[in-house]
PDB file of C-alpha atoms in Angstrom:
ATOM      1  CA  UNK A   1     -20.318   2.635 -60.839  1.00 49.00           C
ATOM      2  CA  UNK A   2     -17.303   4.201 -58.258  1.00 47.00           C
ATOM      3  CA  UNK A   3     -14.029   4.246 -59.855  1.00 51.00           C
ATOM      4  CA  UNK A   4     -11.890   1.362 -58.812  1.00 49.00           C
ATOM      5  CA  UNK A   5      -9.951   3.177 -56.205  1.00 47.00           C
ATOM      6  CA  UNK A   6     -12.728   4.575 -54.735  1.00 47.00           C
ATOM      7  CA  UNK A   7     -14.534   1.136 -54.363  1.00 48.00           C
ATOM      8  CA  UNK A   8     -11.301  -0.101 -53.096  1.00 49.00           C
ATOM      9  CA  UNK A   9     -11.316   2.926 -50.297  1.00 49.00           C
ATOM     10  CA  UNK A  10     -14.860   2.002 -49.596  1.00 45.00           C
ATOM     11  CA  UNK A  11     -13.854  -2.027 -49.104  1.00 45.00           C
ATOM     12  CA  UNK A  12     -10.463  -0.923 -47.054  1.00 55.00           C
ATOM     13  CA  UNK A  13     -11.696   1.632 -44.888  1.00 56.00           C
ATOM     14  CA  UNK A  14     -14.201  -0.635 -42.936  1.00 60.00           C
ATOM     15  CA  UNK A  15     -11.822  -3.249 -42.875  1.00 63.00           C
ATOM     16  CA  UNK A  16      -9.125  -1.575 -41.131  1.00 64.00           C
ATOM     17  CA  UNK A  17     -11.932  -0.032 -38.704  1.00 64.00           C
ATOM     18  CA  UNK A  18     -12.589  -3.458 -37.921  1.00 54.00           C
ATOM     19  CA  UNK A  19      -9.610  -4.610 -37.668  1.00 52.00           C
ATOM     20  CA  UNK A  20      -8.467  -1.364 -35.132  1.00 58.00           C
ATOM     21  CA  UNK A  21     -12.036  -2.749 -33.231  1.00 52.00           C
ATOM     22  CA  UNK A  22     -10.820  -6.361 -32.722  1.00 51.00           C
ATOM     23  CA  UNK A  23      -7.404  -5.357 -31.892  1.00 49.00           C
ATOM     24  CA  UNK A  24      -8.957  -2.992 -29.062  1.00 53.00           C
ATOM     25  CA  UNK A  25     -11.157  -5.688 -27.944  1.00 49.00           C
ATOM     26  CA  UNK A  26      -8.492  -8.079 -28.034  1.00 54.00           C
ATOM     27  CA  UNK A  27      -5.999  -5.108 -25.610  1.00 50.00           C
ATOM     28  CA  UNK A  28      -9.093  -4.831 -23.248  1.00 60.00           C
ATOM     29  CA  UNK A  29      -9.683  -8.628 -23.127  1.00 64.00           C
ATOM     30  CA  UNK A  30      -5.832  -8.960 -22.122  1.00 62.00           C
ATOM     31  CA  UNK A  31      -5.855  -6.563 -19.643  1.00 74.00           C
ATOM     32  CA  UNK A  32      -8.660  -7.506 -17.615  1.00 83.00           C
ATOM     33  CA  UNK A  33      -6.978 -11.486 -17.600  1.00 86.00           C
ATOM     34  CA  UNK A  34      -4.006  -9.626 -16.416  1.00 86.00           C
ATOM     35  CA  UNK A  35      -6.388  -7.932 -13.721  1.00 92.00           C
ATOM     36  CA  UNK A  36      -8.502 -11.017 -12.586  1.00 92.00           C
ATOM     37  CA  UNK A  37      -4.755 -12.554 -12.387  1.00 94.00           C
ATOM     38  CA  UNK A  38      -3.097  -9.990  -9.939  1.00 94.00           C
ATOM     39  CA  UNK A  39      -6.585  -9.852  -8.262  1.00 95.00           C
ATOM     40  CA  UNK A  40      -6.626 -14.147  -7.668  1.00 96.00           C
ATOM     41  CA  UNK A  41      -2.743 -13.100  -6.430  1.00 96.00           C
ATOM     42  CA  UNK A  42      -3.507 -10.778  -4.003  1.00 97.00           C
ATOM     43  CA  UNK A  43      -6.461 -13.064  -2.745  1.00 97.00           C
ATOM     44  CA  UNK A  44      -4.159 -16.186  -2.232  1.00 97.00           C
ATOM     45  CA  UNK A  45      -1.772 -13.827  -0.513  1.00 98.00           C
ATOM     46  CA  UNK A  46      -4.342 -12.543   2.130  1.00 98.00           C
ATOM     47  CA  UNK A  47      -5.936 -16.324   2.375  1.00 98.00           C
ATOM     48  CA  UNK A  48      -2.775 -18.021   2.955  1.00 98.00           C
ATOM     49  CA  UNK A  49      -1.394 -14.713   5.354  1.00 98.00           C
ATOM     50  CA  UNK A  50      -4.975 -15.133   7.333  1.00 97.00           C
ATOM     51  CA  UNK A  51      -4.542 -19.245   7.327  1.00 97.00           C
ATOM     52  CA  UNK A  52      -0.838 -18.468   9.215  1.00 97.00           C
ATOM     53  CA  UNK A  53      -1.898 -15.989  11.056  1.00 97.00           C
ATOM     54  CA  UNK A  54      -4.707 -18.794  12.596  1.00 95.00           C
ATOM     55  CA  UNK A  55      -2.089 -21.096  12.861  1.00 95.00           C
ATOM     56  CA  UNK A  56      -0.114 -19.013  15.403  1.00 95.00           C
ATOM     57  CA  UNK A  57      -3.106 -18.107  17.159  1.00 92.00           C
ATOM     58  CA  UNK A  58      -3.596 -21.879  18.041  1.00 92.00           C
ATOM     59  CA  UNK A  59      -0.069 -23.004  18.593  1.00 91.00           C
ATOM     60  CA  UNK A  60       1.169 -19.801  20.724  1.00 89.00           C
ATOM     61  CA  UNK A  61      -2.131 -18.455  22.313  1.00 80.00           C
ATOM     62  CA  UNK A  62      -1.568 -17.107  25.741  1.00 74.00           C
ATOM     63  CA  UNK A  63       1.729 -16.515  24.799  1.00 79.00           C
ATOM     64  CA  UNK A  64       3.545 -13.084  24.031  1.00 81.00           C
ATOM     65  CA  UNK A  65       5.901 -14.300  20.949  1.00 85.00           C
ATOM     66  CA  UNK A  66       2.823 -14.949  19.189  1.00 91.00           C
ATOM     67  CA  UNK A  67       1.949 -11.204  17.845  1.00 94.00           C
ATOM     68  CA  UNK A  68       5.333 -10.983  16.762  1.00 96.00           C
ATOM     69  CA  UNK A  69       5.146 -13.869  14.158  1.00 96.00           C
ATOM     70  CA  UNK A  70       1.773 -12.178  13.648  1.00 96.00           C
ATOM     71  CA  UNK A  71       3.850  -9.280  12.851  1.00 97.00           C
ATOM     72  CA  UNK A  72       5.555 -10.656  10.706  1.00 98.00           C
ATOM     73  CA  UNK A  73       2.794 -12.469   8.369  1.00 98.00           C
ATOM     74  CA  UNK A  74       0.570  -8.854   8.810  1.00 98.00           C
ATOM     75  CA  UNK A  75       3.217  -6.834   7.249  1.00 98.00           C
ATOM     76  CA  UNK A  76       4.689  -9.471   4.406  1.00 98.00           C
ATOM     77  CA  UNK A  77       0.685  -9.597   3.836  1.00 98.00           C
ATOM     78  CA  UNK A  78       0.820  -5.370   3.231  1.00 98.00           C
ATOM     79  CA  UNK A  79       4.274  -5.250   1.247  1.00 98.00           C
ATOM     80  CA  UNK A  80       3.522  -8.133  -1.065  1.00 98.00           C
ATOM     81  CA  UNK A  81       0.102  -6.832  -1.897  1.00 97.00           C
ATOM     82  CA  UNK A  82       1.112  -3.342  -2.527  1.00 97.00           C
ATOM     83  CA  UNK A  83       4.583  -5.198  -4.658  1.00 97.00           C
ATOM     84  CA  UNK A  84       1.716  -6.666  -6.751  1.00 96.00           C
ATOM     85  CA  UNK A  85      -0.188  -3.222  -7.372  1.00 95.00           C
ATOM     86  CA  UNK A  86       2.659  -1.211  -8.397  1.00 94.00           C
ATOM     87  CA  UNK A  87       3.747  -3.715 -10.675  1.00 93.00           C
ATOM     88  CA  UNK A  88       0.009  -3.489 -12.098  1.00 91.00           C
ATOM     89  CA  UNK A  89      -0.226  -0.126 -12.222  1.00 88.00           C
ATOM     90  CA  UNK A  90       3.524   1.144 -13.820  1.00 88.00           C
ATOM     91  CA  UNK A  91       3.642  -2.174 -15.976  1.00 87.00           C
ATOM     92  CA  UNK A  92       0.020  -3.303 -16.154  1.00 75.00           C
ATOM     93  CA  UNK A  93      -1.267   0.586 -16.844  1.00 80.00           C
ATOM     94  CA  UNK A  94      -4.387   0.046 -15.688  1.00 87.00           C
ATOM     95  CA  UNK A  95      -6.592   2.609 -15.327  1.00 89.00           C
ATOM     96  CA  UNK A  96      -6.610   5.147 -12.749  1.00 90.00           C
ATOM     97  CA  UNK A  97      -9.921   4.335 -11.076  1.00 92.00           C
ATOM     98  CA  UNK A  98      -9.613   1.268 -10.899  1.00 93.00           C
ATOM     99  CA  UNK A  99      -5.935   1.137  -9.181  1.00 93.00           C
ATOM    100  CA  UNK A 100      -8.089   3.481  -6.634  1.00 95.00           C
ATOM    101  CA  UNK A 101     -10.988   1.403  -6.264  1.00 96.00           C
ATOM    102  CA  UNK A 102      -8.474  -1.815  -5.553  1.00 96.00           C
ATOM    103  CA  UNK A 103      -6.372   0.285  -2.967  1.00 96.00           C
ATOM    104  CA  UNK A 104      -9.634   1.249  -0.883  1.00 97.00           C
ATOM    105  CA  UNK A 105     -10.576  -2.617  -1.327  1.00 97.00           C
ATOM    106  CA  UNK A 106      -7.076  -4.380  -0.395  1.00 97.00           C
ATOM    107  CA  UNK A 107      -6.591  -1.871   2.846  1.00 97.00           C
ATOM    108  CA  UNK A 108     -10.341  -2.623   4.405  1.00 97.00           C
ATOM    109  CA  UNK A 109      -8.751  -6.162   4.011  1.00 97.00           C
ATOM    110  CA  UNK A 110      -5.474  -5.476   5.600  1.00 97.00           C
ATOM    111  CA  UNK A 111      -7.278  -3.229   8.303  1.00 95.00           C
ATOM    112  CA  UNK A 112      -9.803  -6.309   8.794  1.00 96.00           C
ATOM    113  CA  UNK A 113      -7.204  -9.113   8.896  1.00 96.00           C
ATOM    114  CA  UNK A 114      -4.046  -7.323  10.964  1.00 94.00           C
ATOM    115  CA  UNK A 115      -5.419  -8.760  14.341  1.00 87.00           C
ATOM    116  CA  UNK A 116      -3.537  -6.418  16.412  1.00 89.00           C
ATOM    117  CA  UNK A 117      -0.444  -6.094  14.207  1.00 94.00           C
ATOM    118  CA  UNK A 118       0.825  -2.484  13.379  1.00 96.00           C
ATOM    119  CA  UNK A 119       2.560  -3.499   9.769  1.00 97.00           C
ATOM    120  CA  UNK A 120       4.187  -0.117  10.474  1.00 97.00           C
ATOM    121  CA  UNK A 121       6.729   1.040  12.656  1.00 97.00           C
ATOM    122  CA  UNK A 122       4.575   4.795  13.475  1.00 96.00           C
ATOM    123  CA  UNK A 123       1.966   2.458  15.478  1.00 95.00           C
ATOM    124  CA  UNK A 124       4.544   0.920  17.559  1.00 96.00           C
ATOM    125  CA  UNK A 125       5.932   4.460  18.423  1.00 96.00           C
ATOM    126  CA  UNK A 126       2.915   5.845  19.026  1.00 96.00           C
ATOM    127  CA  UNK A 127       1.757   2.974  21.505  1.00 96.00           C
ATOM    128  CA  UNK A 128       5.211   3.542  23.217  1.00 97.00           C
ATOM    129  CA  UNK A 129       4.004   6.901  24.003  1.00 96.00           C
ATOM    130  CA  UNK A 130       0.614   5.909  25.203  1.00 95.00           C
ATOM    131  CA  UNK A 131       2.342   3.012  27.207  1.00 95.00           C
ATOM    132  CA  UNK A 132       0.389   0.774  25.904  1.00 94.00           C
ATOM    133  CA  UNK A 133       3.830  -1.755  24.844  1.00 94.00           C
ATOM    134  CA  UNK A 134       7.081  -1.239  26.351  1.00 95.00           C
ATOM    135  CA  UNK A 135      10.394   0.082  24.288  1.00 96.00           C
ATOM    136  CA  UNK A 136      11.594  -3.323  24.310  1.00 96.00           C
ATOM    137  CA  UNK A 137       8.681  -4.900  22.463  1.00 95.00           C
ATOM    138  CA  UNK A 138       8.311  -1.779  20.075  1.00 97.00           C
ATOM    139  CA  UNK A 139      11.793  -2.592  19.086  1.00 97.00           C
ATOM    140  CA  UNK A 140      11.001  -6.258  18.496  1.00 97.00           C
ATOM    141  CA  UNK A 141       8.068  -5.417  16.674  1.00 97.00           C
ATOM    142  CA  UNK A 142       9.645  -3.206  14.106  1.00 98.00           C
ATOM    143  CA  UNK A 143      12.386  -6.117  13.740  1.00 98.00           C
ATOM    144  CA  UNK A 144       9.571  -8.046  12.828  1.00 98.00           C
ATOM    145  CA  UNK A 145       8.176  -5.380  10.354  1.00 98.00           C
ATOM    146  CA  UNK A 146      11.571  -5.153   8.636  1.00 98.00           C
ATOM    147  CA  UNK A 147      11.716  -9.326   8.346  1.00 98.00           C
ATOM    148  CA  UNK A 148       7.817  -9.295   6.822  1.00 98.00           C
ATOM    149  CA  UNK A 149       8.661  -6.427   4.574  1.00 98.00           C
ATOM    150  CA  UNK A 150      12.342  -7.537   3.069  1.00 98.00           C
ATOM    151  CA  UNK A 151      10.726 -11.538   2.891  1.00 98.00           C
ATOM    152  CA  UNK A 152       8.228  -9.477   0.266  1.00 98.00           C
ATOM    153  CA  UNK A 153      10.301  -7.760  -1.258  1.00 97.00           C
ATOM    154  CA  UNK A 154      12.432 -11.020  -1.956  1.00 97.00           C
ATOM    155  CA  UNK A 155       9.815 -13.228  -3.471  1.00 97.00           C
ATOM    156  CA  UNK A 156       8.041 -11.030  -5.254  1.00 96.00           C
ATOM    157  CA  UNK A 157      10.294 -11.424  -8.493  1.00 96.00           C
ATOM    158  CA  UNK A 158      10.075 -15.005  -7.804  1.00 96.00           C
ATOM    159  CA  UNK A 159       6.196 -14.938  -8.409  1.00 96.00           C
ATOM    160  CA  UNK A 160       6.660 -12.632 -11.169  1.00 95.00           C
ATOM    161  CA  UNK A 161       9.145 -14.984 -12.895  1.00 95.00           C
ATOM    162  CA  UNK A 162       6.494 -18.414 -13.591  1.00 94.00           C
ATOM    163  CA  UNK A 163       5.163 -15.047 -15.480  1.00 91.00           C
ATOM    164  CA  UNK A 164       1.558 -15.468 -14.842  1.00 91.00           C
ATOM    165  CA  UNK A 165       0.083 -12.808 -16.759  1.00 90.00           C
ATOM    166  CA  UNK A 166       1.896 -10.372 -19.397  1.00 91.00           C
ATOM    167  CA  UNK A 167       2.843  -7.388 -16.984  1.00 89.00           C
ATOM    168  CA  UNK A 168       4.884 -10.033 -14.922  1.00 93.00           C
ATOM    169  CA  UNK A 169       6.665 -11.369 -18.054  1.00 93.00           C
ATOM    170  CA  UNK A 170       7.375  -7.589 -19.299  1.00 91.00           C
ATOM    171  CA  UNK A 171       8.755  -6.970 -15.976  1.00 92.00           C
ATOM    172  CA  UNK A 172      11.001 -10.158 -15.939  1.00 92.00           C
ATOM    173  CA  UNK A 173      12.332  -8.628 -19.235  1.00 92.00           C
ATOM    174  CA  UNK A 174      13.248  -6.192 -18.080  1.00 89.00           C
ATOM    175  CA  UNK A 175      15.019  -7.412 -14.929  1.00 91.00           C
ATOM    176  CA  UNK A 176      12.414  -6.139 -12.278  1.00 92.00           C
ATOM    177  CA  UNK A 177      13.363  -3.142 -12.481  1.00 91.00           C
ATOM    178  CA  UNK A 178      11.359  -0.124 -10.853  1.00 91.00           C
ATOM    179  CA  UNK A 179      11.830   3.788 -10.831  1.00 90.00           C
ATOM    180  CA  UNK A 180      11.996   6.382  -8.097  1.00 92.00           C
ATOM    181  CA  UNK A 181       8.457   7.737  -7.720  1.00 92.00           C
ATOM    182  CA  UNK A 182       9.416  10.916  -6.343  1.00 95.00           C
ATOM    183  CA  UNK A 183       8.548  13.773  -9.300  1.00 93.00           C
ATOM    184  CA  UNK A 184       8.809  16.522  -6.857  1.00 88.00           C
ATOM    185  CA  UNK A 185      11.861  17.939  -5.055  1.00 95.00           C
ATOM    186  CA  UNK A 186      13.447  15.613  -2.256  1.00 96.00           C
ATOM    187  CA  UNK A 187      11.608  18.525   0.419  1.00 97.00           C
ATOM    188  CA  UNK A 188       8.249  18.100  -1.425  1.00 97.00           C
ATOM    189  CA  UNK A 189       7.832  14.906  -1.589  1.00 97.00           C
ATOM    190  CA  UNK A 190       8.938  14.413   2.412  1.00 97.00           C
ATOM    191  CA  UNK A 191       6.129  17.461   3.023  1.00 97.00           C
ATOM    192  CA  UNK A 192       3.500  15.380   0.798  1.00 97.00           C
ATOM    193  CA  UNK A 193       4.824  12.121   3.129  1.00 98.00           C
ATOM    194  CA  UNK A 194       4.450  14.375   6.402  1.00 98.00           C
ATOM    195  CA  UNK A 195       1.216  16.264   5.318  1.00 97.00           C
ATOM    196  CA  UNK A 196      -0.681  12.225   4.396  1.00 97.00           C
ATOM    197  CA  UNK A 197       0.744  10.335   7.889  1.00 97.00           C
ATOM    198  CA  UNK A 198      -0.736  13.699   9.762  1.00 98.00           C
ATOM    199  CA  UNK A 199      -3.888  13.091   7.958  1.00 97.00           C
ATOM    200  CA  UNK A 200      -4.452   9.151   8.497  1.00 97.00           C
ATOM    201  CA  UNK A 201      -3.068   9.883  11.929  1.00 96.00           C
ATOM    202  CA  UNK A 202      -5.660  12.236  12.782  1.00 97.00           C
ATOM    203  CA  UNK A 203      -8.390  10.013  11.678  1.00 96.00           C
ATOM    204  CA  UNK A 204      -6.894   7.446  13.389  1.00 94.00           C
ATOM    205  CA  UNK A 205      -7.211   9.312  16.507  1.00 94.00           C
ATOM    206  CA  UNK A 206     -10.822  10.567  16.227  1.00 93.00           C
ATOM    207  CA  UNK A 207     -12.136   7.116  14.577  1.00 94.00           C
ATOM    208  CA  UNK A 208     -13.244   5.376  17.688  1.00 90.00           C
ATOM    209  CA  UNK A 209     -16.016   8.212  17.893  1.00 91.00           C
ATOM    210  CA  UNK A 210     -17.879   6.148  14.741  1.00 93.00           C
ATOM    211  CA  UNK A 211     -19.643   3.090  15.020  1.00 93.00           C
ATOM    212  CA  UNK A 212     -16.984  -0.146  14.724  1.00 91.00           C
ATOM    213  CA  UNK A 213     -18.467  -1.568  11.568  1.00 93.00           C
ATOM    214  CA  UNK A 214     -17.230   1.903   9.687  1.00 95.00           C
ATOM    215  CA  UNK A 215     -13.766   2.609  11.275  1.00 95.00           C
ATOM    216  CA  UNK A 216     -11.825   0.115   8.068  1.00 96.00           C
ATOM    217  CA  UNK A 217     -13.980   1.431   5.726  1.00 97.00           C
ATOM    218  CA  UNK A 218     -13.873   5.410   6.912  1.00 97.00           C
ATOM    219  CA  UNK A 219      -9.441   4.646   7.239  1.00 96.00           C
ATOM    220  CA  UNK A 220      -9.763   2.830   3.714  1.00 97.00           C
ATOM    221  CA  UNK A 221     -11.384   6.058   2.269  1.00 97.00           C
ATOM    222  CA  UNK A 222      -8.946   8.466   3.575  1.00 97.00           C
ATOM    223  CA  UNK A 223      -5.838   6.705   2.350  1.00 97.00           C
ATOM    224  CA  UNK A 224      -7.442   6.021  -1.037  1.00 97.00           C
ATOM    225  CA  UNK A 225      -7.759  10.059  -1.556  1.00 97.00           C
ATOM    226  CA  UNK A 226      -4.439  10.827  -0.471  1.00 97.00           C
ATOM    227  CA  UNK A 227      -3.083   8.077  -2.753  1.00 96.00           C
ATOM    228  CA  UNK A 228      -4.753   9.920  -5.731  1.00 96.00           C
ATOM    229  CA  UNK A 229      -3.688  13.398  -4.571  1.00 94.00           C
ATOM    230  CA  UNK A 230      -0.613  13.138  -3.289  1.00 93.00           C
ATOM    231  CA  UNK A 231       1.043   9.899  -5.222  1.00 92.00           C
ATOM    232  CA  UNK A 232       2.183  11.785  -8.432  1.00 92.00           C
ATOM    233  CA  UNK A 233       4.584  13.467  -6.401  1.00 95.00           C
ATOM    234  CA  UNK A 234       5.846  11.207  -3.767  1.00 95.00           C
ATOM    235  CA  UNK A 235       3.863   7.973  -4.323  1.00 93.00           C
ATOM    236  CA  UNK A 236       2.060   8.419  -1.377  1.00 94.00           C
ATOM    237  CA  UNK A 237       3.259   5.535   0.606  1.00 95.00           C
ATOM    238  CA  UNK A 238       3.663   7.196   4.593  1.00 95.00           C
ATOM    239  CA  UNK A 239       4.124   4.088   5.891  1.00 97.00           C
ATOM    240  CA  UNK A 240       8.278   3.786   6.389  1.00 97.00           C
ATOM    241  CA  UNK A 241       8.078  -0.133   6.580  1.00 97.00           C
ATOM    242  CA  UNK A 242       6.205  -0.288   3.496  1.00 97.00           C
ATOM    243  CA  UNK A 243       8.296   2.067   1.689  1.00 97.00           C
ATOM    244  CA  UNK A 244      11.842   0.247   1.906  1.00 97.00           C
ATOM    245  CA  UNK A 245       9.890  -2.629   0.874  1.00 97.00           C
ATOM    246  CA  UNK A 246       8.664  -1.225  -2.279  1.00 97.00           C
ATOM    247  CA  UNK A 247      10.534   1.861  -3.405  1.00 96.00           C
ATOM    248  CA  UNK A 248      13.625   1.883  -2.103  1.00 95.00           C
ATOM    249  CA  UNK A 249      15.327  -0.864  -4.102  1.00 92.00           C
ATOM    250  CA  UNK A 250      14.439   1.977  -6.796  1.00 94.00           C
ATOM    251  CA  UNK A 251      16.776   3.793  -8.813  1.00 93.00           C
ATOM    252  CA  UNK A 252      16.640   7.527  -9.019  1.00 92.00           C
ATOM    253  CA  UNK A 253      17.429   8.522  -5.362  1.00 95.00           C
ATOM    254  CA  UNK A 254      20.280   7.281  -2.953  1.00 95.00           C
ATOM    255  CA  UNK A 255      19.479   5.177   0.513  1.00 96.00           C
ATOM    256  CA  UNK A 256      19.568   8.353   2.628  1.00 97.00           C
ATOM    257  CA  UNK A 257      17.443  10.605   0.012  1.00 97.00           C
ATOM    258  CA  UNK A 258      14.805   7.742   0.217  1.00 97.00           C
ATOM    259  CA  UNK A 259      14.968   7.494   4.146  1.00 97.00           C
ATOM    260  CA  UNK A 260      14.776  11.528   4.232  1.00 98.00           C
ATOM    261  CA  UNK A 261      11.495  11.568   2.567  1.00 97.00           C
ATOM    262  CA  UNK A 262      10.202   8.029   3.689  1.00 98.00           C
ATOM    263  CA  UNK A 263      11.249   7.249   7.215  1.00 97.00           C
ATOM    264  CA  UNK A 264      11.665  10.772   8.207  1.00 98.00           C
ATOM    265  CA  UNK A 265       8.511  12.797   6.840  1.00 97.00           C
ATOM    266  CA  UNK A 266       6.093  10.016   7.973  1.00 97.00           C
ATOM    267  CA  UNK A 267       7.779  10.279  11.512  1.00 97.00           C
ATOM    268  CA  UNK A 268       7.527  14.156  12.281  1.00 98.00           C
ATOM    269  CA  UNK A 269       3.768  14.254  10.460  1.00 97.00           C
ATOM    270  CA  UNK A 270       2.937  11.438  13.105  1.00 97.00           C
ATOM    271  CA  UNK A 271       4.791  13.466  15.993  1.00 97.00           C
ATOM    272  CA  UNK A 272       2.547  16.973  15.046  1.00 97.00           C
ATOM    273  CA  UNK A 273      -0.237  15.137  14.818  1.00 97.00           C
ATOM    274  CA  UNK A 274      -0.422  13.840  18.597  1.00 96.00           C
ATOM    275  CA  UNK A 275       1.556  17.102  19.549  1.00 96.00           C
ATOM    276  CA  UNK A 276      -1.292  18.573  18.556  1.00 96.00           C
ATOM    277  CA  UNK A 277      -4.348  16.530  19.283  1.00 94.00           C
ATOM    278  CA  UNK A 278      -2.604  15.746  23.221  1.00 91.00           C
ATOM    279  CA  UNK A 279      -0.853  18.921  23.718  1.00 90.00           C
ATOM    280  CA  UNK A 280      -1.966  22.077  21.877  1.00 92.00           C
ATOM    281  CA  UNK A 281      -5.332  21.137  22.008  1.00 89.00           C
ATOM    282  CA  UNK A 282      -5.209  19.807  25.380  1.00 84.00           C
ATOM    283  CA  UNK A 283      -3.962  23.681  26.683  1.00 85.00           C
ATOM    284  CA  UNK A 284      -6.963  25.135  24.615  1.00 85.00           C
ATOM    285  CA  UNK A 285      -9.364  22.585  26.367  1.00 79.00           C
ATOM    286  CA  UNK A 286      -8.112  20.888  29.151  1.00 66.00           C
ATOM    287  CA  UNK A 287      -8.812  17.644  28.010  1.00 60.00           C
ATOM    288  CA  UNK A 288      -6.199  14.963  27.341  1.00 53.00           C
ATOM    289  CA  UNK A 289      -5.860  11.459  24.794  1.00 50.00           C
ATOM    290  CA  UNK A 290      -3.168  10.660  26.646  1.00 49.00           C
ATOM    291  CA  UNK A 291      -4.317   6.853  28.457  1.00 44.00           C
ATOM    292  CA  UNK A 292      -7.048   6.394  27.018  1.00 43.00           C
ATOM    293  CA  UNK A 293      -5.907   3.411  25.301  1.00 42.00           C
ATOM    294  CA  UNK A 294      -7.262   5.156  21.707  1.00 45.00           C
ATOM    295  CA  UNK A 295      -7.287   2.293  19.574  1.00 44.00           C
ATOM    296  CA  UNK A 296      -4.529   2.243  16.196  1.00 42.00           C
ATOM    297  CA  UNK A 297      -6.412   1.443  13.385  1.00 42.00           C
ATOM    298  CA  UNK A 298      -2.988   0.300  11.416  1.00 43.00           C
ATOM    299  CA  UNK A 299      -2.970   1.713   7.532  1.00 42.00           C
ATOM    300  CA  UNK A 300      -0.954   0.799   3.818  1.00 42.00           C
ATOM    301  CA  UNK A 301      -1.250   2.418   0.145  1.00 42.00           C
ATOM    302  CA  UNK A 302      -1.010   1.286  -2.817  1.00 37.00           C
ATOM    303  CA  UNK A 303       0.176   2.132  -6.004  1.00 37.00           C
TER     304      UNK A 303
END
């Protein structure tokens, strides 16, 4: 017969493996409610954006006001989405492949549903340069971009408050407050912002070589890996719109440290990228983009 103790270590020891089991099981089981909750979000956010977006196709067709309240519903539909993922991600900590696998998903969505909105202000300058839109509309559009991103950026706390699932209600605790993403210096997280906008823009530029049916897909994929190799230094958002939406009400970094590496990398890796493709390479082989009405597959990450 085992000494007392020993049957006692033999009784306690499976117990408190069991118990360590079922409190696992019970931290998985409330993480994946917390996922199929921020996943029915971000569904209801895209259904309702696409319902509105039909609804100013009916009421305003054949009328040029109509893509800028399109506009406006495209890029509220990209900054409250991406609001939704960082919060699951930093507060949620879900795991890394499957915050990837849902930013590939949610941006074949947002490339699928934009119906001819830019949701960022490097497609409107771009299409100024082609002459496809006029200065004048460029600058309504990004007007528009700015009143869809700050109307996200305002009501997501208020969705987070009726505290839906527990990473909402640990965020309300703690007063919705988020953190600079930036773990690099100011000039290498701008250069990580410059080097991903010169990436998606190239692809961009070359995608209307594929067949239609892979161009979100093919854009999806290419943002996804430069989220996961560039966003643990800058976050990896290159898309300025989207960026004063969701990181700069921040702390860590000033207004003008934010714009530096948010508005102003994104904006020079756009401008090599067509220097480039419509100039450099145009000298080396006498062909030009320039008017050929390249179609801009618009793009968003997210964390």
């Amino acid at each position: 017969m085992l000494p007392p103790t020993t049957q006692r270590g033999a009784l306690s020891y499976p117990n408190s493996r069991l118990l360590r089991e079922a409190a696992e099981d019970t931290l998985i089981s409330a993480k994946m409610t917390d996922l199929g909750i921020s996943l029915a979000l971000l569904a209801t956010t895209v259904l309702l954006c696409e319902a509105m977006r039909r609804l100013i196709s009916r009421l305003f067709s054949g009328k040029d006001y109509g893509i800028y309240l399109v506009e406006i519903v495209s890029t509220y539909q990209l900054c409250a989405c991406t609001h939704e993922l960082k919060v699951l991600g930093e507060v949620g900590r879900i795991e890394q492949h499957i915050g990837l696998t849902l930013t590939f998903i949610i941006t074949v969505v947002h490339v699928i549903t934009f119906h001819g909105a830019f949701a960022n202000p490097n497609g409107a300058l771009e299409n100024v340069y082609r002459k496809n839109i006029t200065g004048k509309s460029a600058v309504a559009r990004i007007t528009c971009m700015f009143i869809g991103g700050k109307a996200a950026q305002l009501l997501a706390p208020h969705i987070w408050s009726l505290g839906l699932s527990d990473h909402h209600l640990r965020h309300a605790r703690f007063g919705f407050k988020c953190f600079s993403p930036i773990n690099g210096s100011l000039l290498e997280a701008a250069g990580v912002e410059l080097a991903c906008t010169f990436t998606v823009q190239a692809a961009v530029l070359h995608i209307h070589k594929l067949d239609e049916r892979f161009h979100a897909p093919v854009i999806a994929a290419v943002i996804t890996s430069l989220v996961y190799s560039g966003g643990h230094i800058s976050g990896a958002v290159f898309n300025p719109i989207m960026a004063f939406s969701v990181q700069f009400p921040c702390s860590g970094h000033t207004f003008l440290e934010y714009a530096f590496v948010y508005w102003l990398g994104p904006v020079i890796g756009m401008a090599m990228c067509i220097l480039l493709f419509d100039k450099v390479i145009q000298l080396l082989s006498g062909k030009s983009t320039m008017g050929l009405g390249i179609p801009v597959v618009q793009k968003k990450k997210i964390q």
